[in-house]
Amino acid sequence: MITSLFFLAVMFLGVPIGVCLCLSGMVYILDTNAPVLFESFASQMFGGVDSYGLIAIPLFILIGEIMGSGGITRRLVDMAMAFVGSVRGGLAYVNILANMMVSSIIGSATAQVAIMSKIMVPEMEKQGYDKTFAAGVTVYGGMLGPIIPPSVMFVVYAVLAQVAVGDMLTAGILPGIVLTLLFFVVIAIMGLIYNYPRSEKRSLRERARTAITASPTLLIPIVIVGSILGGLANATEAAAVGAVAAALVGRYITREFRYSMVPAILLRSAIYSAIVLFLVAAAAVFSWLLIYGKVPQAAAEWIQTVAKDPVSFLLITNVILLVIGTVIDGIPGLIMTVPILLPIATDVYHIDPRHFGVVVVVNLVLGLMSPPVGLSFFVAAAVTGAKPGKMFVVTLPFFLICCVALVLLSLFPSLSLALLN
């Protein structure tokens, strides 16, 4: 109890979540009068990041930084606009479709929202869309970032759950496609109701020219995802090749990436990677102390009194994670919940850990779009000037369809496991 109160107190004071976890662990050791655990504290933290799979994280972050600097994102948006921009609500479709393509390179929801808000929202405003709606659609498009590979959250989950990183990245492909199609349905219905504008229709020659210009940028996701699905490389190796491909495309095809940018790109990548990896190290200590305190066993006993089968367990988990995700960012949410819930899911209800991982990640990402925090809305607000609360209200149908997607993922494991099987 003392440890829980201390953790909540320092978290609401604004202390970074990784520091919260480490300090709470020390308080727990003192509270249980087990100072011998201090001797293993540092080794547990080091062991948490002593994993080959985690090398993929800084590499995926590096790919996103190179892509943003090399003009690759803008060309992907142009290609999406050429093919679906002329239908009613076309730029909203373009927003989601471009986010889907960019997701296969960036892998971070907040980073993707920041990048795409700068590109899409001004263009949608010019075409007559409400700025609040444009920013809100961009936020939900950014939700695809941690789901469609590569995904930093899937890499962290794979390490926490001790499953193959490549399996987790593959498991996110179909859910990402399903979510994209559901977003299209929402846009189609809202487009009819609110009479969204159409963009100017492009000729077949213009579409072909745009596709030819942008097609080399598709080499990056093809190299990353194709090498993993084809068994040619694991996730870490694919990320390394993807980083080289991004640099070559940016330097010799788009011609916007310059070698003088490398020091700044490496610095930004290193800072963000250090933050993520410190969270993983803190998670190792947190998980170790949870097991020592038999917290998973106690949670399992309580959940079994409520959930009688795997589906009911997943639905209860969805509610719990959605509440947690509204106040805590995605990766810290993984760190706090996976050590407790995963053993229950696999040992008690015999749920495939990869399927469970997809449900958890989608749920926590949805928390980024949920009040009272809604971090992604605040990121979009900072870039566009739209009001976060109004964004949530205007795009409420997208939130509801995400909840439907979560139920579908919970009921049908094949949505996550089909490509693996």
CSV table of C-alpha atoms in Angstrom, one decimal:
chain,number,residue,atom,x,y,z
A,1,MET,CA,0.0,0.0,0.0
A,2,ILE,CA,2.8,2.4,0.9
A,3,THR,CA,4.6,1.7,-2.4
A,4,SER,CA,1.4,2.3,-4.4
A,5,LEU,CA,0.6,5.6,-2.7
A,6,PHE,CA,4.2,6.7,-3.2
A,7,PHE,CA,4.1,5.8,-6.9
A,8,LEU,CA,0.9,7.7,-7.5
A,9,ALA,CA,2.1,10.7,-5.5
A,10,VAL,CA,5.4,11.1,-7.5
A,11,MET,CA,3.7,10.3,-10.8
A,12,PHE,CA,1.1,13.1,-10.3
A,13,LEU,CA,3.9,15.5,-9.3
A,14,GLY,CA,5.2,15.1,-12.8
A,15,VAL,CA,8.2,12.9,-12.1
A,16,PRO,CA,9.1,10.9,-15.3
A,17,ILE,CA,7.5,7.4,-15.2
A,18,GLY,CA,10.9,5.6,-15.4
A,19,VAL,CA,12.2,7.4,-12.3
A,20,CYS,CA,8.8,6.7,-10.6
A,21,LEU,CA,9.2,3.0,-11.2
A,22,CYS,CA,12.8,3.0,-9.8
A,23,LEU,CA,12.0,5.1,-6.8
A,24,SER,CA,8.9,3.0,-6.0
A,25,GLY,CA,11.0,-0.1,-6.2
A,26,MET,CA,13.4,1.2,-3.6
A,27,VAL,CA,10.5,2.2,-1.4
A,28,TYR,CA,9.1,-1.3,-1.7
A,29,ILE,CA,12.4,-2.8,-0.7
A,30,LEU,CA,12.6,-0.6,2.4
A,31,ASP,CA,8.9,-1.2,3.2
A,32,THR,CA,9.3,-5.0,3.1
A,33,ASN,CA,12.6,-4.8,5.1
A,34,ALA,CA,14.5,-6.8,2.4
A,35,PRO,CA,17.6,-4.7,1.9
A,36,VAL,CA,19.3,-7.7,0.3
A,37,LEU,CA,17.3,-6.9,-2.9
A,38,PHE,CA,19.3,-3.7,-3.3
A,39,GLU,CA,22.3,-5.9,-4.3
A,40,SER,CA,20.4,-7.1,-7.4
A,41,PHE,CA,18.8,-3.8,-8.3
A,42,ALA,CA,21.4,-2.6,-10.7
A,43,SER,CA,21.9,-6.0,-12.3
A,44,GLN,CA,18.1,-6.3,-12.9
A,45,MET,CA,18.1,-2.9,-14.7
A,46,PHE,CA,21.0,-3.9,-16.9
A,47,GLY,CA,19.5,-7.3,-17.6
A,48,GLY,CA,16.3,-5.5,-18.8
A,49,VAL,CA,18.1,-3.9,-21.7
A,50,ASP,CA,20.6,-6.7,-22.4
A,51,SER,CA,18.6,-7.9,-25.3
A,52,TYR,CA,19.5,-8.1,-29.0
A,53,GLY,CA,15.9,-7.3,-30.0
A,54,LEU,CA,16.0,-3.9,-28.4
A,55,ILE,CA,18.6,-2.8,-30.9
A,56,ALA,CA,15.7,-2.4,-33.3
A,57,ILE,CA,14.3,0.5,-31.3
A,58,PRO,CA,17.0,3.1,-32.0
A,59,LEU,CA,17.2,1.8,-35.6
A,60,PHE,CA,13.5,2.3,-36.2
A,61,ILE,CA,13.7,5.8,-34.6
A,62,LEU,CA,16.6,6.6,-36.9
A,63,ILE,CA,14.6,5.5,-40.0
A,64,GLY,CA,11.8,7.9,-39.0
A,65,GLU,CA,14.3,10.8,-38.5
A,66,ILE,CA,15.9,10.2,-41.9
A,67,MET,CA,12.6,9.9,-43.6
A,68,GLY,CA,11.3,13.2,-42.2
A,69,SER,CA,14.5,14.9,-43.3
A,70,GLY,CA,14.6,13.3,-46.7
A,71,GLY,CA,11.2,14.5,-48.0
A,72,ILE,CA,9.9,10.9,-48.2
A,73,THR,CA,6.7,11.7,-46.2
A,74,ARG,CA,5.6,14.4,-48.6
A,75,ARG,CA,5.9,12.1,-51.6
A,76,LEU,CA,3.8,9.4,-49.9
A,77,VAL,CA,1.1,12.0,-49.2
A,78,ASP,CA,1.2,13.1,-52.9
A,79,MET,CA,0.7,9.6,-54.1
A,80,ALA,CA,-2.2,9.0,-51.8
A,81,MET,CA,-3.8,12.3,-52.9
A,82,ALA,CA,-3.4,11.4,-56.6
A,83,PHE,CA,-5.5,8.2,-56.2
A,84,VAL,CA,-8.3,9.0,-53.7
A,85,GLY,CA,-8.2,12.8,-53.4
A,86,SER,CA,-11.0,13.4,-55.9
A,87,VAL,CA,-13.8,11.5,-54.0
A,88,ARG,CA,-16.1,13.2,-51.5
A,89,GLY,CA,-14.1,13.8,-48.3
A,90,GLY,CA,-11.0,12.8,-50.4
A,91,LEU,CA,-8.4,14.6,-48.3
A,92,ALA,CA,-9.7,12.8,-45.2
A,93,TYR,CA,-9.1,9.5,-47.0
A,94,VAL,CA,-5.7,10.8,-48.1
A,95,ASN,CA,-4.9,11.7,-44.5
A,96,ILE,CA,-5.6,8.1,-43.2
A,97,LEU,CA,-4.0,6.4,-46.2
A,98,ALA,CA,-0.9,8.6,-46.0
A,99,ASN,CA,-0.7,7.9,-42.3
A,100,MET,CA,-1.0,4.1,-43.1
A,101,MET,CA,2.0,4.3,-45.5
A,102,VAL,CA,4.1,6.5,-43.2
A,103,SER,CA,3.3,4.2,-40.3
A,104,SER,CA,5.3,1.5,-42.0
A,105,ILE,CA,8.4,3.7,-41.5
A,106,ILE,CA,7.9,5.8,-38.3
A,107,GLY,CA,6.3,3.5,-35.8
A,108,SER,CA,5.5,6.2,-33.2
A,109,ALA,CA,2.0,7.7,-32.7
A,110,THR,CA,3.0,11.0,-31.3
A,111,ALA,CA,5.9,11.5,-33.7
A,112,GLN,CA,3.6,10.7,-36.6
A,113,VAL,CA,0.9,13.0,-35.4
A,114,ALA,CA,3.4,15.9,-35.2
A,115,ILE,CA,4.8,15.2,-38.7
A,116,MET,CA,1.5,14.6,-40.5
A,117,SER,CA,-0.3,17.6,-38.8
A,118,LYS,CA,2.2,19.9,-40.4
A,119,ILE,CA,1.6,18.4,-43.8
A,120,MET,CA,-2.1,17.5,-43.9
A,121,VAL,CA,-4.0,20.0,-41.7
A,122,PRO,CA,-3.0,23.2,-43.7
A,123,GLU,CA,-3.9,21.4,-47.0
A,124,MET,CA,-7.3,20.3,-45.7
A,125,GLU,CA,-8.0,23.8,-44.4
A,126,LYS,CA,-7.3,25.2,-47.9
A,127,GLN,CA,-9.8,22.8,-49.4
A,128,GLY,CA,-12.6,23.9,-47.0
A,129,TYR,CA,-12.3,21.4,-44.1
A,130,ASP,CA,-12.7,22.5,-40.5
A,131,LYS,CA,-9.3,22.7,-38.9
A,132,THR,CA,-10.5,20.9,-35.8
A,133,PHE,CA,-11.8,18.0,-37.8
A,134,ALA,CA,-8.6,17.9,-39.9
A,135,ALA,CA,-6.4,17.8,-36.8
A,136,GLY,CA,-8.6,15.1,-35.2
A,137,VAL,CA,-8.5,12.9,-38.3
A,138,THR,CA,-4.7,13.2,-38.3
A,139,VAL,CA,-4.6,12.1,-34.7
A,140,TYR,CA,-6.5,8.9,-35.4
A,141,GLY,CA,-4.4,8.3,-38.5
A,142,GLY,CA,-1.4,8.6,-36.2
A,143,MET,CA,-2.9,5.7,-34.2
A,144,LEU,CA,-1.7,3.4,-37.0
A,145,GLY,CA,1.9,4.2,-36.2
A,146,PRO,CA,2.4,1.8,-33.2
A,147,ILE,CA,0.3,-0.9,-34.9
A,148,ILE,CA,1.6,-1.3,-38.5
A,149,PRO,CA,5.2,-2.4,-38.4
A,150,PRO,CA,7.7,-1.2,-37.5
A,151,SER,CA,6.5,-0.4,-34.0
A,152,VAL,CA,8.5,0.6,-31.0
A,153,MET,CA,5.7,-0.5,-28.7
A,154,PHE,CA,5.6,-4.0,-30.2
A,155,VAL,CA,9.4,-4.3,-29.8
A,156,VAL,CA,9.1,-3.4,-26.1
A,157,TYR,CA,6.2,-5.8,-25.6
A,158,ALA,CA,8.1,-8.6,-27.4
A,159,VAL,CA,11.0,-8.1,-24.9
A,160,LEU,CA,8.7,-8.0,-21.9
A,161,ALA,CA,6.8,-11.0,-23.1
A,162,GLN,CA,9.8,-13.0,-24.3
A,163,VAL,CA,8.4,-13.5,-27.8
A,164,ALA,CA,10.0,-13.0,-31.2
A,165,VAL,CA,10.0,-9.3,-32.2
A,166,GLY,CA,9.4,-10.3,-35.9
A,167,ASP,CA,6.2,-12.2,-34.8
A,168,MET,CA,4.9,-9.2,-33.0
A,169,LEU,CA,5.5,-6.9,-35.9
A,170,THR,CA,3.8,-9.3,-38.3
A,171,ALA,CA,0.9,-9.7,-35.9
A,172,GLY,CA,0.2,-5.9,-36.2
A,173,ILE,CA,-0.3,-5.9,-40.0
A,174,LEU,CA,-3.9,-7.2,-40.3
A,175,PRO,CA,-5.2,-5.2,-37.3
A,176,GLY,CA,-3.7,-2.0,-38.9
A,177,ILE,CA,-5.4,-2.7,-42.2
A,178,VAL,CA,-8.7,-3.5,-40.5
A,179,LEU,CA,-8.5,-0.3,-38.5
A,180,THR,CA,-7.7,1.7,-41.7
A,181,LEU,CA,-10.8,0.2,-43.5
A,182,LEU,CA,-13.0,1.0,-40.5
A,183,PHE,CA,-11.7,4.6,-40.6
A,184,PHE,CA,-12.7,4.8,-44.3
A,185,VAL,CA,-16.2,3.7,-43.4
A,186,VAL,CA,-16.5,6.5,-40.8
A,187,ILE,CA,-15.2,9.1,-43.3
A,188,ALA,CA,-17.7,7.9,-46.0
A,189,ILE,CA,-20.6,8.2,-43.6
A,190,MET,CA,-19.5,11.6,-42.2
A,191,GLY,CA,-18.8,12.8,-45.8
A,192,LEU,CA,-22.4,12.2,-46.8
A,193,ILE,CA,-23.8,13.8,-43.7
A,194,TYR,CA,-21.6,16.9,-43.7
A,195,ASN,CA,-21.1,17.2,-47.5
A,196,TYR,CA,-17.3,17.2,-47.3
A,197,PRO,CA,-15.5,18.8,-50.4
A,198,ARG,CA,-13.8,17.0,-53.2
A,199,SER,CA,-10.4,17.7,-54.5
A,200,GLU,CA,-9.7,18.4,-58.2
A,201,LYS,CA,-9.7,15.2,-60.2
A,202,ARG,CA,-6.3,14.4,-61.7
A,203,SER,CA,-5.8,12.9,-65.1
A,204,LEU,CA,-4.5,9.4,-65.6
A,205,ARG,CA,-1.2,10.8,-66.8
A,206,GLU,CA,-0.8,13.0,-63.7
A,207,ARG,CA,-1.6,10.0,-61.4
A,208,ALA,CA,1.0,7.9,-63.2
A,209,ARG,CA,3.6,10.6,-63.0
A,210,THR,CA,3.0,11.0,-59.2
A,211,ALA,CA,3.1,7.3,-58.6
A,212,ILE,CA,6.4,6.9,-60.5
A,213,THR,CA,7.9,9.8,-58.6
A,214,ALA,CA,6.8,8.5,-55.2
A,215,SER,CA,7.2,4.7,-55.8
A,216,PRO,CA,10.9,4.6,-54.8
A,217,THR,CA,10.0,5.7,-51.3
A,218,LEU,CA,7.9,2.5,-51.0
A,219,LEU,CA,11.2,0.6,-51.0
A,220,ILE,CA,11.7,1.4,-47.3
A,221,PRO,CA,8.6,-0.4,-46.0
A,222,ILE,CA,9.0,-3.1,-48.5
A,223,VAL,CA,12.5,-3.8,-47.3
A,224,ILE,CA,11.5,-3.7,-43.7
A,225,VAL,CA,8.3,-5.7,-43.8
A,226,GLY,CA,9.2,-7.9,-46.7
A,227,SER,CA,12.4,-9.1,-45.2
A,228,ILE,CA,10.7,-10.0,-41.9
A,229,LEU,CA,7.7,-11.8,-43.6
A,230,GLY,CA,10.0,-13.6,-46.0
A,231,GLY,CA,12.2,-14.9,-43.3
A,232,LEU,CA,15.3,-13.2,-44.8
A,233,ALA,CA,16.0,-11.1,-41.7
A,234,ASN,CA,14.9,-10.7,-38.1
A,235,ALA,CA,13.4,-7.4,-36.9
A,236,THR,CA,16.8,-5.9,-35.9
A,237,GLU,CA,18.5,-6.7,-39.2
A,238,ALA,CA,15.5,-5.5,-41.2
A,239,ALA,CA,15.7,-2.2,-39.2
A,240,ALA,CA,19.4,-1.8,-40.0
A,241,VAL,CA,18.8,-2.4,-43.7
A,242,GLY,CA,15.7,-0.1,-43.6
A,243,ALA,CA,17.9,2.8,-42.2
A,244,VAL,CA,20.4,2.3,-45.0
A,245,ALA,CA,17.5,2.2,-47.6
A,246,ALA,CA,16.0,5.4,-46.1
A,247,ALA,CA,19.3,7.2,-46.4
A,248,LEU,CA,19.9,6.1,-50.0
A,249,VAL,CA,16.4,7.1,-51.1
A,250,GLY,CA,16.6,10.4,-49.3
A,251,ARG,CA,20.1,11.2,-50.7
A,252,TYR,CA,19.9,9.9,-54.3
A,253,ILE,CA,16.2,9.8,-55.2
A,254,THR,CA,14.4,12.6,-53.3
A,255,ARG,CA,17.7,14.5,-53.0
A,256,GLU,CA,16.6,16.2,-49.8
A,257,PHE,CA,18.7,14.2,-47.3
A,258,ARG,CA,22.2,15.7,-46.9
A,259,TYR,CA,25.1,14.2,-45.0
A,260,SER,CA,25.4,17.4,-43.0
A,261,MET,CA,22.1,16.5,-41.3
A,262,VAL,CA,23.5,13.2,-39.9
A,263,PRO,CA,24.9,14.6,-36.6
A,264,ALA,CA,21.6,16.3,-35.6
A,265,ILE,CA,19.6,13.2,-36.7
A,266,LEU,CA,21.8,10.9,-34.7
A,267,LEU,CA,21.5,13.2,-31.6
A,268,ARG,CA,17.7,13.2,-31.8
A,269,SER,CA,17.6,9.5,-32.3
A,270,ALA,CA,19.9,8.9,-29.4
A,271,ILE,CA,17.9,11.1,-27.0
A,272,TYR,CA,14.6,9.4,-27.8
A,273,SER,CA,16.2,5.9,-27.8
A,274,ALA,CA,17.7,6.6,-24.3
A,275,ILE,CA,14.3,7.6,-23.0
A,276,VAL,CA,12.7,4.4,-24.3
A,277,LEU,CA,15.5,2.1,-23.1
A,278,PHE,CA,15.6,3.6,-19.7
A,279,LEU,CA,11.9,2.9,-19.4
A,280,VAL,CA,12.6,-0.7,-20.4
A,281,ALA,CA,15.3,-1.0,-17.7
A,282,ALA,CA,13.0,0.4,-15.1
A,283,ALA,CA,10.3,-2.1,-16.2
A,284,ALA,CA,12.7,-4.9,-15.6
A,285,VAL,CA,13.1,-3.9,-11.9
A,286,PHE,CA,9.4,-3.2,-11.6
A,287,SER,CA,8.5,-6.7,-13.0
A,288,TRP,CA,11.1,-8.4,-10.8
A,289,LEU,CA,9.6,-6.8,-7.7
A,290,LEU,CA,6.0,-7.6,-8.7
A,291,ILE,CA,7.0,-11.2,-9.0
A,292,TYR,CA,8.8,-11.1,-5.7
A,293,GLY,CA,5.7,-9.6,-4.1
A,294,LYS,CA,3.4,-12.2,-5.8
A,295,VAL,CA,1.2,-9.5,-7.3
A,296,PRO,CA,0.4,-11.4,-10.5
A,297,GLN,CA,-0.8,-14.3,-8.4
A,298,ALA,CA,-3.1,-12.1,-6.4
A,299,ALA,CA,-4.4,-10.4,-9.5
A,300,ALA,CA,-5.1,-13.7,-11.1
A,301,GLU,CA,-7.1,-14.9,-8.2
A,302,TRP,CA,-9.3,-11.8,-8.3
A,303,ILE,CA,-9.8,-11.8,-12.1
A,304,GLN,CA,-10.8,-15.5,-12.1
A,305,THR,CA,-13.7,-14.6,-9.8
A,306,VAL,CA,-15.0,-12.2,-12.5
A,307,ALA,CA,-13.8,-13.6,-15.9
A,308,LYS,CA,-14.9,-17.2,-16.6
A,309,ASP,CA,-13.4,-17.5,-20.1
A,310,PRO,CA,-10.8,-15.9,-22.3
A,311,VAL,CA,-13.2,-13.6,-24.1
A,312,SER,CA,-14.6,-12.1,-20.9
A,313,PHE,CA,-11.0,-11.8,-19.6
A,314,LEU,CA,-10.0,-9.8,-22.7
A,315,LEU,CA,-13.1,-7.6,-22.5
A,316,ILE,CA,-12.3,-6.8,-18.8
A,317,THR,CA,-8.7,-6.2,-19.8
A,318,ASN,CA,-9.8,-3.7,-22.5
A,319,VAL,CA,-11.7,-1.7,-19.9
A,320,ILE,CA,-8.8,-1.7,-17.5
A,321,LEU,CA,-6.2,-0.8,-20.1
A,322,LEU,CA,-8.4,2.0,-21.6
A,323,VAL,CA,-8.7,3.6,-18.2
A,324,ILE,CA,-4.9,3.3,-17.7
A,325,GLY,CA,-4.2,4.6,-21.2
A,326,THR,CA,-6.1,7.8,-20.6
A,327,VAL,CA,-3.6,9.0,-18.1
A,328,ILE,CA,-0.4,7.1,-18.9
A,329,ASP,CA,1.6,7.1,-22.2
A,330,GLY,CA,1.8,3.8,-24.3
A,331,ILE,CA,5.2,2.4,-23.4
A,332,PRO,CA,4.9,3.2,-19.6
A,333,GLY,CA,1.5,1.6,-19.8
A,334,LEU,CA,3.0,-1.5,-21.2
A,335,ILE,CA,5.6,-1.6,-18.6
A,336,MET,CA,3.1,-1.3,-15.8
A,337,THR,CA,0.5,-3.8,-17.0
A,338,VAL,CA,2.2,-6.5,-19.0
A,339,PRO,CA,4.1,-8.1,-16.1
A,340,ILE,CA,0.8,-8.4,-14.2
A,341,LEU,CA,-1.7,-9.3,-16.9
A,342,LEU,CA,0.4,-11.5,-19.3
A,343,PRO,CA,1.0,-14.4,-16.9
A,344,ILE,CA,-2.8,-14.5,-16.3
A,345,ALA,CA,-3.6,-14.4,-20.0
A,346,THR,CA,-1.2,-17.2,-20.9
A,347,ASP,CA,-1.2,-19.4,-17.9
A,348,VAL,CA,-4.9,-19.2,-16.7
A,349,TYR,CA,-6.8,-18.4,-19.9
A,350,HIS,CA,-4.3,-19.9,-22.5
A,351,ILE,CA,-4.3,-16.9,-24.7
A,352,ASP,CA,-1.6,-16.6,-27.3
A,353,PRO,CA,0.9,-14.0,-26.0
A,354,ARG,CA,1.1,-12.5,-29.5
A,355,HIS,CA,-2.6,-12.0,-29.8
A,356,PHE,CA,-2.7,-10.6,-26.3
A,357,GLY,CA,0.1,-8.2,-27.2
A,358,VAL,CA,-1.9,-6.8,-30.2
A,359,VAL,CA,-4.9,-6.2,-28.0
A,360,VAL,CA,-2.8,-4.5,-25.3
A,361,VAL,CA,-1.0,-2.2,-27.7
A,362,VAL,CA,-4.1,-1.2,-29.6
A,363,ASN,CA,-5.8,-0.5,-26.3
A,364,LEU,CA,-3.0,1.6,-24.9
A,365,VAL,CA,-2.7,3.5,-28.2
A,366,LEU,CA,-6.4,4.3,-28.1
A,367,GLY,CA,-5.7,5.8,-24.6
A,368,LEU,CA,-3.6,8.4,-26.4
A,369,MET,CA,-6.8,9.7,-28.0
A,370,SER,CA,-8.9,9.5,-24.8
A,371,PRO,CA,-9.7,12.2,-22.2
A,372,PRO,CA,-8.6,13.4,-19.7
A,373,VAL,CA,-5.1,13.4,-21.1
A,374,GLY,CA,-5.3,12.5,-24.8
A,375,LEU,CA,-1.6,13.1,-25.4
A,376,SER,CA,-1.9,12.9,-29.2
A,377,PHE,CA,-4.6,15.6,-29.3
A,378,PHE,CA,-2.3,17.9,-27.4
A,379,VAL,CA,0.5,17.2,-29.9
A,380,ALA,CA,-1.8,18.1,-32.8
A,381,ALA,CA,-3.0,21.1,-30.9
A,382,ALA,CA,0.5,22.4,-30.4
A,383,VAL,CA,1.2,22.1,-34.2
A,384,THR,CA,-2.2,23.3,-35.6
A,385,GLY,CA,-3.7,25.6,-32.9
A,386,ALA,CA,-6.9,23.5,-32.7
A,387,LYS,CA,-8.5,22.9,-29.3
A,388,PRO,CA,-7.9,19.3,-27.9
A,389,GLY,CA,-11.4,19.0,-26.3
A,390,LYS,CA,-13.2,20.1,-29.4
A,391,MET,CA,-11.1,17.7,-31.5
A,392,PHE,CA,-12.3,14.7,-29.4
A,393,VAL,CA,-15.9,15.7,-29.7
A,394,VAL,CA,-15.8,16.3,-33.5
A,395,THR,CA,-14.1,13.0,-34.1
A,396,LEU,CA,-16.0,10.9,-31.6
A,397,PRO,CA,-17.2,8.4,-34.3
A,398,PHE,CA,-13.5,7.5,-34.9
A,399,PHE,CA,-13.2,6.7,-31.1
A,400,LEU,CA,-16.3,4.6,-31.2
A,401,ILE,CA,-15.1,2.6,-34.2
A,402,CYS,CA,-11.8,2.0,-32.5
A,403,CYS,CA,-13.7,0.5,-29.6
A,404,VAL,CA,-15.5,-1.8,-32.1
A,405,ALA,CA,-12.1,-2.8,-33.5
A,406,LEU,CA,-10.9,-3.7,-30.0
A,407,VAL,CA,-13.9,-6.0,-29.5
A,408,LEU,CA,-13.3,-7.6,-32.9
A,409,LEU,CA,-9.6,-8.2,-32.0
A,410,SER,CA,-10.7,-9.7,-28.7
A,411,LEU,CA,-13.3,-12.0,-30.3
A,412,PHE,CA,-11.2,-13.1,-33.3
A,413,PRO,CA,-7.6,-14.0,-32.6
A,414,SER,CA,-7.1,-14.8,-36.3
A,415,LEU,CA,-7.0,-11.1,-37.0
A,416,SER,CA,-3.7,-11.0,-35.2
A,417,LEU,CA,-2.4,-14.5,-35.9
A,418,ALA,CA,-3.4,-15.2,-39.5
A,419,LEU,CA,-0.2,-14.1,-41.1
A,420,LEU,CA,1.8,-16.0,-38.5
A,421,ASN,CA,-0.1,-19.2,-39.0
